[in-house]
Structure formats: structure tokens, C-alpha cells
Amino acid sequence: LEMLQLEVEDRPEALKLIQRAQKAQEDLHRLYEEVRQWAAPLTLRREACDLRELWKEVWCLVKQAHPARDARLVEEVACQDSVCQIDPFLISQVLRNIFENALEVAPPGSTITVCCTNSTPSGEIVIAIKDQGPGLSPEQQRRIFEPFFTTKSKGTGLGMAIAERIVHSHQGEIAARTT
């Protein structure tokens, strides 16, 4: 496609078709990667990671990928220490999936809130991400982590199934609910 683009750079209509083909190719690659990640065994590469820094980094990347989405991140941090032993790459996938879903339903000018607490005697870190979207129906709440379940017109329905798998591999829990 890149070589063809060079051949037809003087034909705007042909360039538009090539751009559409490139976008379709990128979408197919993303879908392939989602299915591959869902099916592949997880190998954790744990290291000390500050969750607060990680979610800020992921939020910036998600906002850059979706510049038209008008929402801002608000942090409510009540934990003493947000550093823990995780696989930062895999947990960033979880955060990215959640942030992208939240951005998709968030009304313009709304906030996405990340709450971080140490709520257990053993010092486990609890992260809650809240959006101002319409919420989940009881069926959506029940099926959100089911592979291939989706409410979107595009996508594989694997994002939250992958997120659940990653969180469970870290001996964590994940839930979604409407409040």
C-alpha cells in the first residue's frame, strides 16, 4: 500500500482509497492482536511499578489516540503507597481497555475518576475507575467479562475478557457495576 501510494500521489481519489485500505489493515491487525492475546498464555514480568504513574501514562496515550473525546482525568488517591509488584505492560492493557470504554460513553466535558485506596489489612491496592456514562444494564453487567460479548458496533468483545484474565493472573479481582 505504501508503494502504491507513491505511484498515485497525483490522484487524490486513489489516495483516499489507499488510506481507507490502510485503515482497514490497521483495524484487522488490532483485531488479530486482540484474539492472539486472548488465546496466548500469559507470562508475567513483575517489577516494582507505581500504579499512579502508570495510569497517568496510559491516560495520556488513550487521550492522544482519541483527541476528539472531551473528558478529563480526576484522581482521588487515598493510599499510602501506590507501588506494587506487577507486570506494567499487562496492567497498562487493562487500564487502556477501561479508559477507552469510559471515554467512549463519557458525555462531552465529563470526568473519568480514578480512586486509589488501601482497603485491606494486608495493604492490597484497590483502584476504582468511574465514568459519567449511562451505566450498564443488568445483562451487560453480568456478561461484560464474557469473551466476544460486546455492546459496540466494532471490536471483538475481548477487551474486558483480556482485562479480567490479566487481573486474575496477578491474583487480583475485577468487577464492573453501575452505581
Coordinates of C-alpha atoms in Angstrom, one line a residue, residues 16 30 39 47 62 70 73 80 86 89 94 99 101 105 108 117-118 121 130 135 138-139 145 147 159 161 171 176:
K16 CA -8.3 8.3 -0.4
R30 CA -5.6 -4.8 16.0
A39 CA -5.6 -17.1 23.3
E47 CA 8.5 -5.4 38.7
V62 CA -5.5 7.0 25.3
D70 CA -13.7 15.5 25.6
L73 CA -9.0 12.6 34.3
Q80 CA -0.2 5.5 51.4
I86 CA 3.0 -6.1 38.7
F89 CA 2.8 -3.8 30.3
V94 CA -6.2 -3.4 31.5
F99 CA -10.2 4.1 29.8
N101 CA -14.5 2.1 27.2
V105 CA -19.5 6.5 26.8
P108 CA -18.6 15.8 26.4
T117 CA -7.1 3.2 48.2
N118 CA -5.5 0.6 50.5
P121 CA -5.4 -5.1 56.3
K130 CA -15.7 5.8 37.4
G135 CA -24.2 2.8 33.1
P138 CA -28.1 -5.9 34.3
E139 CA -27.3 -8.2 31.3
F145 CA -16.1 -10.2 31.0
P147 CA -15.3 -13.4 25.7
G159 CA -11.1 -6.2 25.7
A161 CA -12.2 -10.6 28.9
Q171 CA -4.2 -12.7 41.9
A176 CA -18.0 -3.7 36.8

